[in-house]
Amino acid sequence: MSQVLKNNHSALEFVYEFYLKMKKSKISLAYEGEITHQITKAFTALAESSMQREQDYTTVQKKVFHVMVECLQNVSKHAERDFNYYSSKDGRGIFLISKDEKEYNITTGNIIRNDKVESLRELLEKINSMTKEELTKLYKQQIREGRLSPKGGAGLGFIDIARKTGQKLIYSFLRIDDENSFFVLTSTIPRVKT
Amino acid sequence: MIQPLRIQGTDDTPTVILDPNPDSPRFEISGRSLPEDVVAFYEPILEWLDDYAKNPLPKTIFDFKLEYFNTASSKLLLDILLKLEDMYDDGHDVLVRWHYPEDDEDMQEAGEEYADIVEVPFEQVPYKID
């Protein structure tokens, strides 16, 4: 790819197409790489100041902040490490924020092992099938009974996103090869006062 | 008497004041909580509470005044509340005060859920932000 960008003509074509794609999808932030704690802090700070500028409701700002942190930490803690890169303390993946007048969409994409796909799919299906009351019950059960993983995950992230947004989680899995799949998750936060 | 524990808050860790001075006791966690390593951050606080529980003041009022906490922190906050519950079970006078911005429904609900989970006197305290 770096070769593409070194050639004047193909660089222009590539960057302009990339630019148009981002514009068309109303993407306000796109990142691919390791999701470190510093990245999480930087992106949330960036989103906060942009939401303040646009005078989003405080409740919306808080929900976006919340969902961003949980999504970024999911990738940081659970994405399969890419062994082509040697600093692999944190998981890597793609992170996108898109927005229009009606809502914010927060999307993550990362590689996970095929043997983890089914249990993750089941968990997400279960969460999506639950009412607000059922989610609260599940949250309480998980916070009481769940143990913190060695990576510091409480098993509460998806439940919390579903509760805070009041929306279904949008997700899909793309099988890459015999070992890995690509997992995409989108959470939606309506820009309305709740 | 054990030494007070004070931790200055940052943009991702809360301010912690655990001061058992009988003349002006203060037990408070406030601010934002999304530490890079939640366990490392909360461990000294939990250990301090274990020590304090051996010989607590006649009354312990513990204030939570959080703007934001992530789900990893929520588990550790429950651990703190469980320690306060143990103290209460041992016959000590304990009160938890959960402060939340009056327009922050999520933070209010979080307090109500903790109050359901732990058996300890629990007060919800809404406050105005300017």
mmCIF file of C-alpha atoms in Angstrom:
data_model
loop_
_atom_site.group_PDB
_atom_site.id
_atom_site.type_symbol
_atom_site.label_atom_id
_atom_site.label_comp_id
_atom_site.label_asym_id
_atom_site.label_seq_id
_atom_site.Cartn_x
_atom_site.Cartn_y
_atom_site.Cartn_z
ATOM 1 C CA MET A 1 0.000 0.000 0.000
ATOM 2 C CA SER A 2 2.806 2.396 0.803
ATOM 3 C CA GLN A 3 3.850 1.992 -2.841
ATOM 4 C CA VAL A 4 0.415 3.230 -3.931
ATOM 5 C CA LEU A 5 0.852 6.354 -1.866
ATOM 6 C CA LYS A 6 4.311 7.046 -3.235
ATOM 7 C CA ASN A 7 3.076 7.414 -6.755
ATOM 8 C CA ASN A 8 1.545 10.828 -7.366
ATOM 9 C CA HIS A 9 -1.303 9.659 -9.533
ATOM 10 C CA SER A 10 -2.339 6.563 -7.586
ATOM 11 C CA ALA A 11 -1.938 8.421 -4.300
ATOM 12 C CA LEU A 12 -4.382 11.067 -5.438
ATOM 13 C CA GLU A 13 -6.844 8.452 -6.601
ATOM 14 C CA PHE A 14 -6.542 6.419 -3.401
ATOM 15 C CA VAL A 15 -6.772 9.325 -0.998
ATOM 16 C CA TYR A 16 -9.611 10.996 -2.854
ATOM 17 C CA GLU A 17 -11.640 7.776 -2.968
ATOM 18 C CA PHE A 18 -10.945 7.255 0.699
ATOM 19 C CA TYR A 19 -12.042 10.801 1.390
ATOM 20 C CA LEU A 20 -15.266 10.375 -0.613
ATOM 21 C CA LYS A 21 -16.070 7.109 1.152
ATOM 22 C CA MET A 22 -15.654 8.746 4.523
ATOM 23 C CA LYS A 23 -17.780 11.707 3.504
ATOM 24 C CA LYS A 24 -20.503 9.505 2.102
ATOM 25 C CA SER A 25 -20.684 7.388 5.255
ATOM 26 C CA LYS A 26 -20.497 10.533 7.404
ATOM 27 C CA ILE A 27 -17.492 9.172 9.229
ATOM 28 C CA SER A 28 -15.998 11.676 11.624
ATOM 29 C CA LEU A 29 -13.238 9.486 12.991
ATOM 30 C CA ALA A 30 -11.482 6.462 11.526
ATOM 31 C CA TYR A 31 -8.564 4.598 13.032
ATOM 32 C CA GLU A 32 -6.828 1.300 12.491
ATOM 33 C CA GLY A 33 -4.216 0.026 14.874
ATOM 34 C CA GLU A 34 -3.516 -0.952 18.436
ATOM 35 C CA ILE A 35 -6.137 0.219 20.885
ATOM 36 C CA THR A 36 -4.075 1.403 23.815
ATOM 37 C CA HIS A 37 -5.274 3.231 26.891
ATOM 38 C CA GLN A 38 -3.788 6.441 25.451
ATOM 39 C CA ILE A 39 -5.802 5.986 22.257
ATOM 40 C CA THR A 40 -8.987 5.454 24.264
ATOM 41 C CA LYS A 41 -8.359 8.641 26.224
ATOM 42 C CA ALA A 42 -7.480 10.648 23.130
ATOM 43 C CA PHE A 43 -10.543 9.542 21.128
ATOM 44 C CA THR A 44 -12.980 10.093 23.975
ATOM 45 C CA ALA A 45 -11.532 13.557 24.621
ATOM 46 C CA LEU A 46 -11.828 14.360 20.918
ATOM 47 C CA ALA A 47 -15.439 13.176 20.772
ATOM 48 C CA GLU A 48 -16.312 15.078 23.940
ATOM 49 C CA SER A 49 -15.054 18.394 22.650
ATOM 50 C CA SER A 50 -16.759 17.891 19.297
ATOM 51 C CA MET A 51 -20.072 17.038 20.993
ATOM 52 C CA GLN A 52 -19.774 20.079 23.237
ATOM 53 C CA ARG A 53 -19.191 22.229 20.178
ATOM 54 C CA GLU A 54 -22.267 20.791 18.535
ATOM 55 C CA GLN A 55 -24.224 21.209 21.745
ATOM 56 C CA ASP A 56 -25.438 17.649 21.944
ATOM 57 C CA TYR A 57 -27.564 16.900 24.986
ATOM 58 C CA THR A 58 -25.499 16.049 28.059
ATOM 59 C CA THR A 59 -27.194 12.649 28.274
ATOM 60 C CA VAL A 60 -26.216 11.898 24.675
ATOM 61 C CA GLN A 61 -22.627 13.015 25.307
ATOM 62 C CA LYS A 62 -22.383 10.747 28.318
ATOM 63 C CA LYS A 63 -23.811 7.781 26.470
ATOM 64 C CA VAL A 64 -21.445 8.252 23.516
ATOM 65 C CA PHE A 65 -18.498 8.505 25.918
ATOM 66 C CA HIS A 66 -19.643 5.385 27.719
ATOM 67 C CA VAL A 67 -20.163 3.307 24.580
ATOM 68 C CA MET A 68 -16.843 4.463 23.085
ATOM 69 C CA VAL A 69 -14.917 3.352 26.157
ATOM 70 C CA GLU A 70 -16.581 -0.052 26.293
ATOM 71 C CA CYS A 71 -16.143 -0.654 22.541
ATOM 72 C CA LEU A 72 -12.495 0.391 22.565
ATOM 73 C CA GLN A 73 -11.788 -1.735 25.615
ATOM 74 C CA ASN A 74 -13.463 -4.725 23.993
ATOM 75 C CA VAL A 75 -11.016 -4.507 21.096
ATOM 76 C CA SER A 76 -8.076 -3.773 23.357
ATOM 77 C CA LYS A 77 -8.823 -6.782 25.560
ATOM 78 C CA HIS A 78 -10.366 -9.323 23.231
ATOM 79 C CA ALA A 79 -9.078 -8.839 19.688
ATOM 80 C CA GLU A 80 -6.743 -11.545 18.509
ATOM 81 C CA ARG A 81 -3.186 -10.264 18.588
ATOM 82 C CA ASP A 82 -1.673 -9.721 15.199
ATOM 83 C CA PHE A 83 1.716 -11.356 15.340
ATOM 84 C CA ASN A 84 3.042 -9.382 12.423
ATOM 85 C CA TYR A 85 3.398 -6.587 14.928
ATOM 86 C CA TYR A 86 5.640 -7.273 17.837
ATOM 87 C CA SER A 87 4.259 -4.862 20.399
ATOM 88 C CA SER A 88 1.077 -6.766 21.063
ATOM 89 C CA LYS A 89 0.049 -5.971 24.610
ATOM 90 C CA ASP A 90 -3.141 -4.414 23.303
ATOM 91 C CA GLY A 91 -5.480 -5.799 20.705
ATOM 92 C CA ARG A 92 -5.803 -4.003 17.414
ATOM 93 C CA GLY A 93 -8.673 -3.290 15.125
ATOM 94 C CA ILE A 94 -10.551 -0.630 13.286
ATOM 95 C CA PHE A 95 -12.593 2.034 15.046
ATOM 96 C CA LEU A 96 -15.120 4.326 13.364
ATOM 97 C CA ILE A 97 -17.494 7.016 14.494
ATOM 98 C CA SER A 98 -20.149 8.191 12.103
ATOM 99 C CA LYS A 99 -22.916 10.621 12.744
ATOM 100 C CA ASP A 100 -25.827 12.368 11.126
ATOM 101 C CA GLU A 101 -28.576 14.603 12.493
ATOM 102 C CA LYS A 102 -30.336 11.665 14.097
ATOM 103 C CA GLU A 103 -27.691 9.459 15.679
ATOM 104 C CA TYR A 104 -24.122 8.492 16.454
ATOM 105 C CA ASN A 105 -22.850 5.144 15.275
ATOM 106 C CA ILE A 106 -19.814 3.599 16.879
ATOM 107 C CA THR A 107 -18.268 0.731 14.979
ATOM 108 C CA THR A 108 -15.409 -1.582 15.792
ATOM 109 C CA GLY A 109 -13.906 -4.320 13.646
ATOM 110 C CA ASN A 110 -11.348 -6.833 14.796
ATOM 111 C CA ILE A 111 -10.042 -10.319 14.262
ATOM 112 C CA ILE A 112 -11.216 -13.086 16.560
ATOM 113 C CA ARG A 113 -10.525 -16.818 16.519
ATOM 114 C CA ASN A 114 -13.162 -18.959 14.853
ATOM 115 C CA ASP A 115 -13.606 -21.033 18.004
ATOM 116 C CA LYS A 116 -14.822 -17.941 19.851
ATOM 117 C CA VAL A 117 -17.390 -16.923 17.249
ATOM 118 C CA GLU A 118 -20.280 -19.144 18.357
ATOM 119 C CA SER A 119 -20.235 -18.189 22.032
ATOM 120 C CA LEU A 120 -19.938 -14.508 21.154
ATOM 121 C CA ARG A 121 -22.810 -14.774 18.675
ATOM 122 C CA GLU A 122 -24.953 -16.482 21.313
ATOM 123 C CA LEU A 123 -24.187 -13.795 23.882
ATOM 124 C CA LEU A 124 -25.054 -10.988 21.471
ATOM 125 C CA GLU A 125 -28.262 -12.741 20.353
ATOM 126 C CA LYS A 126 -29.253 -13.221 23.972
ATOM 127 C CA ILE A 127 -28.620 -9.559 24.802
ATOM 128 C CA ASN A 128 -30.575 -8.405 21.755
ATOM 129 C CA SER A 129 -33.559 -10.560 22.708
ATOM 130 C CA MET A 130 -33.838 -9.029 26.182
ATOM 131 C CA THR A 131 -36.048 -6.261 27.500
ATOM 132 C CA LYS A 132 -34.597 -3.406 29.558
ATOM 133 C CA GLU A 133 -35.698 -5.121 32.778
ATOM 134 C CA GLU A 134 -34.109 -8.411 31.750
ATOM 135 C CA LEU A 135 -30.869 -6.624 30.865
ATOM 136 C CA THR A 136 -30.805 -4.974 34.282
ATOM 137 C CA LYS A 137 -31.311 -8.355 35.905
ATOM 138 C CA LEU A 138 -28.515 -9.883 33.833
ATOM 139 C CA TYR A 139 -26.229 -6.950 34.674
ATOM 140 C CA LYS A 140 -26.833 -7.382 38.388
ATOM 141 C CA GLN A 141 -26.254 -11.099 38.173
ATOM 142 C CA GLN A 142 -23.036 -10.664 36.197
ATOM 143 C CA ILE A 143 -21.601 -7.938 38.440
ATOM 144 C CA ARG A 144 -22.242 -10.131 41.492
ATOM 145 C CA GLU A 145 -21.150 -13.474 40.136
ATOM 146 C CA GLY A 146 -18.727 -12.607 37.356
ATOM 147 C CA ARG A 147 -15.022 -12.498 38.049
ATOM 148 C CA LEU A 148 -12.662 -9.960 36.586
ATOM 149 C CA SER A 149 -10.623 -11.570 33.818
ATOM 150 C CA PRO A 150 -6.828 -11.318 33.953
ATOM 151 C CA LYS A 151 -7.155 -8.573 31.339
ATOM 152 C CA GLY A 152 -9.513 -6.629 33.592
ATOM 153 C CA GLY A 153 -12.735 -7.368 31.723
ATOM 154 C CA ALA A 154 -15.867 -7.658 33.825
ATOM 155 C CA GLY A 155 -18.033 -9.365 31.167
ATOM 156 C CA LEU A 156 -20.379 -6.407 31.371
ATOM 157 C CA GLY A 157 -19.456 -4.376 28.298
ATOM 158 C CA PHE A 158 -22.056 -5.581 25.786
ATOM 159 C CA ILE A 159 -24.830 -5.658 28.398
ATOM 160 C CA ASP A 160 -23.960 -2.127 29.389
ATOM 161 C CA ILE A 161 -23.905 -0.859 25.787
ATOM 162 C CA ALA A 162 -27.355 -2.366 25.158
ATOM 163 C CA ARG A 163 -28.719 -0.778 28.331
ATOM 164 C CA LYS A 164 -27.200 2.644 27.795
ATOM 165 C CA THR A 165 -28.214 2.945 24.152
ATOM 166 C CA GLY A 166 -31.612 1.261 24.401
ATOM 167 C CA GLN A 167 -30.890 -0.068 20.886
ATOM 168 C CA LYS A 168 -30.111 -3.476 19.454
ATOM 169 C CA LEU A 169 -26.460 -4.241 18.836
ATOM 170 C CA ILE A 170 -25.676 -4.651 15.149
ATOM 171 C CA TYR A 171 -23.018 -7.262 14.481
ATOM 172 C CA SER A 172 -21.662 -9.694 11.946
ATOM 173 C CA PHE A 173 -18.840 -12.141 11.457
ATOM 174 C CA LEU A 174 -16.833 -12.671 8.311
ATOM 175 C CA ARG A 175 -14.828 -15.869 8.097
ATOM 176 C CA ILE A 176 -11.312 -15.001 6.936
ATOM 177 C CA ASP A 177 -9.648 -18.426 6.982
ATOM 178 C CA ASP A 178 -9.567 -21.689 8.967
ATOM 179 C CA GLU A 179 -8.433 -19.912 12.087
ATOM 180 C CA ASN A 180 -9.848 -16.421 12.147
ATOM 181 C CA SER A 181 -12.934 -14.340 11.543
ATOM 182 C CA PHE A 182 -13.497 -10.611 11.349
ATOM 183 C CA PHE A 183 -16.015 -9.332 13.886
ATOM 184 C CA VAL A 184 -17.864 -6.068 13.287
ATOM 185 C CA LEU A 185 -20.025 -4.413 15.922
ATOM 186 C CA THR A 186 -22.040 -1.211 15.621
ATOM 187 C CA SER A 187 -23.763 0.572 18.490
ATOM 188 C CA THR A 188 -26.219 3.374 17.867
ATOM 189 C CA ILE A 189 -26.885 6.324 20.144
ATOM 190 C CA PRO A 190 -29.876 8.468 19.143
ATOM 191 C CA ARG A 191 -29.205 12.218 19.388
ATOM 192 C CA VAL A 192 -32.378 12.827 21.323
ATOM 193 C CA LYS A 193 -33.081 13.815 24.862
ATOM 194 C CA THR A 194 -34.014 10.824 27.005
ATOM 195 C CA MET B 1 -5.302 4.987 64.111
ATOM 196 C CA ILE B 2 -4.463 4.124 60.546
ATOM 197 C CA GLN B 3 -3.045 6.718 58.201
ATOM 198 C CA PRO B 4 -5.413 8.477 55.808
ATOM 199 C CA LEU B 5 -5.283 7.482 52.157
ATOM 200 C CA ARG B 6 -5.499 10.260 49.628
ATOM 201 C CA ILE B 7 -5.257 9.857 45.874
ATOM 202 C CA GLN B 8 -5.415 12.883 43.612
ATOM 203 C CA GLY B 9 -7.776 12.344 40.712
ATOM 204 C CA THR B 10 -6.757 12.493 37.047
ATOM 205 C CA ASP B 11 -8.763 12.447 33.823
ATOM 206 C CA ASP B 12 -9.098 8.680 34.112
ATOM 207 C CA THR B 13 -8.847 7.940 37.831
ATOM 208 C CA PRO B 14 -11.029 9.234 40.656
ATOM 209 C CA THR B 15 -10.071 11.340 43.646
ATOM 210 C CA VAL B 16 -10.006 9.195 46.744
ATOM 211 C CA ILE B 17 -10.103 10.509 50.297
ATOM 212 C CA LEU B 18 -10.168 7.999 53.108
ATOM 213 C CA ASP B 19 -9.556 9.929 56.284
ATOM 214 C CA PRO B 20 -10.647 8.451 59.614
ATOM 215 C CA ASN B 21 -9.664 11.527 61.660
ATOM 216 C CA PRO B 22 -12.397 11.454 64.366
ATOM 217 C CA ASP B 23 -12.796 15.258 64.274
ATOM 218 C CA SER B 24 -13.436 15.481 60.540
ATOM 219 C CA PRO B 25 -13.794 12.037 59.029
ATOM 220 C CA ARG B 26 -14.162 11.784 55.265
ATOM 221 C CA PHE B 27 -14.629 8.780 53.052
ATOM 222 C CA GLU B 28 -15.134 9.752 49.453
ATOM 223 C CA ILE B 29 -14.570 8.614 45.885
ATOM 224 C CA SER B 30 -15.301 11.209 43.230
ATOM 225 C CA GLY B 31 -14.628 11.990 39.590
ATOM 226 C CA ARG B 32 -13.991 9.661 36.690
ATOM 227 C CA SER B 33 -12.956 6.059 36.818
ATOM 228 C CA LEU B 34 -11.516 4.273 33.806
ATOM 229 C CA PRO B 35 -8.033 3.359 34.977
ATOM 230 C CA GLU B 36 -5.746 1.500 32.618
ATOM 231 C CA ASP B 37 -5.360 -1.190 35.276
ATOM 232 C CA VAL B 38 -8.460 -1.235 37.488
ATOM 233 C CA VAL B 39 -7.186 -3.878 39.880
ATOM 234 C CA ALA B 40 -3.905 -2.052 40.523
ATOM 235 C CA PHE B 41 -5.788 1.168 41.144
ATOM 236 C CA TYR B 42 -8.426 -0.202 43.534
ATOM 237 C CA GLU B 43 -6.278 -2.721 45.417
ATOM 238 C CA PRO B 44 -4.771 -0.182 47.880
ATOM 239 C CA ILE B 45 -8.266 1.174 48.559
ATOM 240 C CA LEU B 46 -9.670 -2.268 49.324
ATOM 241 C CA GLU B 47 -6.668 -3.078 51.517
ATOM 242 C CA TRP B 48 -7.071 0.198 53.363
ATOM 243 C CA LEU B 49 -10.724 -0.629 54.047
ATOM 244 C CA ASP B 50 -9.754 -4.066 55.375
ATOM 245 C CA ASP B 51 -7.457 -2.361 57.859
ATOM 246 C CA TYR B 52 -9.992 0.280 58.752
ATOM 247 C CA ALA B 53 -12.731 -2.328 59.319
ATOM 248 C CA LYS B 54 -10.739 -3.813 62.196
ATOM 249 C CA ASN B 55 -11.334 -0.709 64.264
ATOM 250 C CA PRO B 56 -13.737 1.689 62.536
ATOM 251 C CA LEU B 57 -15.226 4.956 63.792
ATOM 252 C CA PRO B 58 -18.620 4.745 65.530
ATOM 253 C CA LYS B 59 -20.175 5.935 62.267
ATOM 254 C CA THR B 60 -18.803 5.676 58.730
ATOM 255 C CA ILE B 61 -20.409 7.788 56.021
ATOM 256 C CA PHE B 62 -19.054 6.838 52.617
ATOM 257 C CA ASP B 63 -19.702 9.221 49.710
ATOM 258 C CA PHE B 64 -19.641 8.171 46.074
ATOM 259 C CA LYS B 65 -19.723 11.154 43.758
ATOM 260 C CA LEU B 66 -18.746 9.799 40.384
ATOM 261 C CA GLU B 67 -19.192 11.498 37.048
ATOM 262 C CA TYR B 68 -18.374 8.417 35.076
ATOM 263 C CA PHE B 69 -17.097 4.885 35.565
ATOM 264 C CA ASN B 70 -16.514 2.072 33.097
ATOM 265 C CA THR B 71 -17.810 -1.472 33.539
ATOM 266 C CA ALA B 72 -14.442 -2.749 34.752
ATOM 267 C CA SER B 73 -14.542 -0.140 37.545
ATOM 268 C CA SER B 74 -18.148 -1.015 38.373
ATOM 269 C CA LYS B 75 -17.016 -4.416 39.575
ATOM 270 C CA LEU B 76 -14.402 -2.878 41.888
ATOM 271 C CA LEU B 77 -16.889 -0.318 43.211
ATOM 272 C CA LEU B 78 -19.078 -3.261 44.168
ATOM 273 C CA ASP B 79 -16.101 -4.761 46.021
ATOM 274 C CA ILE B 80 -15.833 -1.538 48.059
ATOM 275 C CA LEU B 81 -19.562 -1.647 48.831
ATOM 276 C CA LEU B 82 -19.276 -5.292 49.877
ATOM 277 C CA LYS B 83 -16.575 -4.325 52.367
ATOM 278 C CA LEU B 84 -18.891 -1.653 53.779
ATOM 279 C CA GLU B 85 -21.646 -4.262 53.945
ATOM 280 C CA ASP B 86 -19.338 -6.558 55.964
ATOM 281 C CA MET B 87 -18.686 -3.714 58.409
ATOM 282 C CA TYR B 88 -22.411 -3.127 58.720
ATOM 283 C CA ASP B 89 -23.009 -6.861 59.268
ATOM 284 C CA ASP B 90 -20.432 -6.749 62.058
ATOM 285 C CA GLY B 91 -22.667 -4.255 63.863
ATOM 286 C CA HIS B 92 -20.984 -0.997 62.827
ATOM 287 C CA ASP B 93 -22.922 2.072 61.804
ATOM 288 C CA VAL B 94 -22.433 2.576 58.064
ATOM 289 C CA LEU B 95 -24.159 4.862 55.576
ATOM 290 C CA VAL B 96 -23.493 4.995 51.835
ATOM 291 C CA ARG B 97 -24.414 8.202 50.045
ATOM 292 C CA TRP B 98 -24.633 7.950 46.278
ATOM 293 C CA HIS B 99 -24.407 11.408 44.685
ATOM 294 C CA TYR B 100 -25.501 11.867 41.092
ATOM 295 C CA PRO B 101 -26.176 14.863 38.843
ATOM 296 C CA GLU B 102 -29.937 15.387 38.967
ATOM 297 C CA ASP B 103 -30.294 14.976 35.193
ATOM 298 C CA ASP B 104 -28.160 11.845 34.954
ATOM 299 C CA GLU B 105 -30.591 8.959 34.882
ATOM 300 C CA ASP B 106 -27.908 6.374 34.169
ATOM 301 C CA MET B 107 -25.882 7.388 37.224
ATOM 302 C CA GLN B 108 -29.035 7.411 39.340
ATOM 303 C CA GLU B 109 -29.945 3.903 38.134
ATOM 304 C CA ALA B 110 -26.422 2.696 38.847
ATOM 305 C CA GLY B 111 -26.864 3.814 42.465
ATOM 306 C CA GLU B 112 -30.242 2.152 42.750
ATOM 307 C CA GLU B 113 -28.813 -1.090 41.420
ATOM 308 C CA TYR B 114 -25.962 -1.069 43.893
ATOM 309 C CA ALA B 115 -28.469 -0.357 46.663
ATOM 310 C CA ASP B 116 -30.391 -3.477 45.573
ATOM 311 C CA ILE B 117 -27.299 -5.647 45.522
ATOM 312 C CA VAL B 118 -25.733 -4.740 48.869
ATOM 313 C CA GLU B 119 -27.480 -4.802 52.208
ATOM 314 C CA VAL B 120 -26.302 -1.558 53.729
ATOM 315 C CA PRO B 121 -28.080 1.767 54.503
ATOM 316 C CA PHE B 122 -27.988 3.650 51.221
ATOM 317 C CA GLU B 123 -29.019 7.189 50.383
ATOM 318 C CA GLN B 124 -29.479 8.640 46.890
ATOM 319 C CA VAL B 125 -28.400 12.272 46.737
ATOM 320 C CA PRO B 126 -29.123 14.240 43.559
ATOM 321 C CA TYR B 127 -27.083 17.395 42.999
ATOM 322 C CA LYS B 128 -27.233 20.293 40.560
ATOM 323 C CA ILE B 129 -24.411 21.050 38.184
ATOM 324 C CA ASP B 130 -23.859 24.597 37.014
#
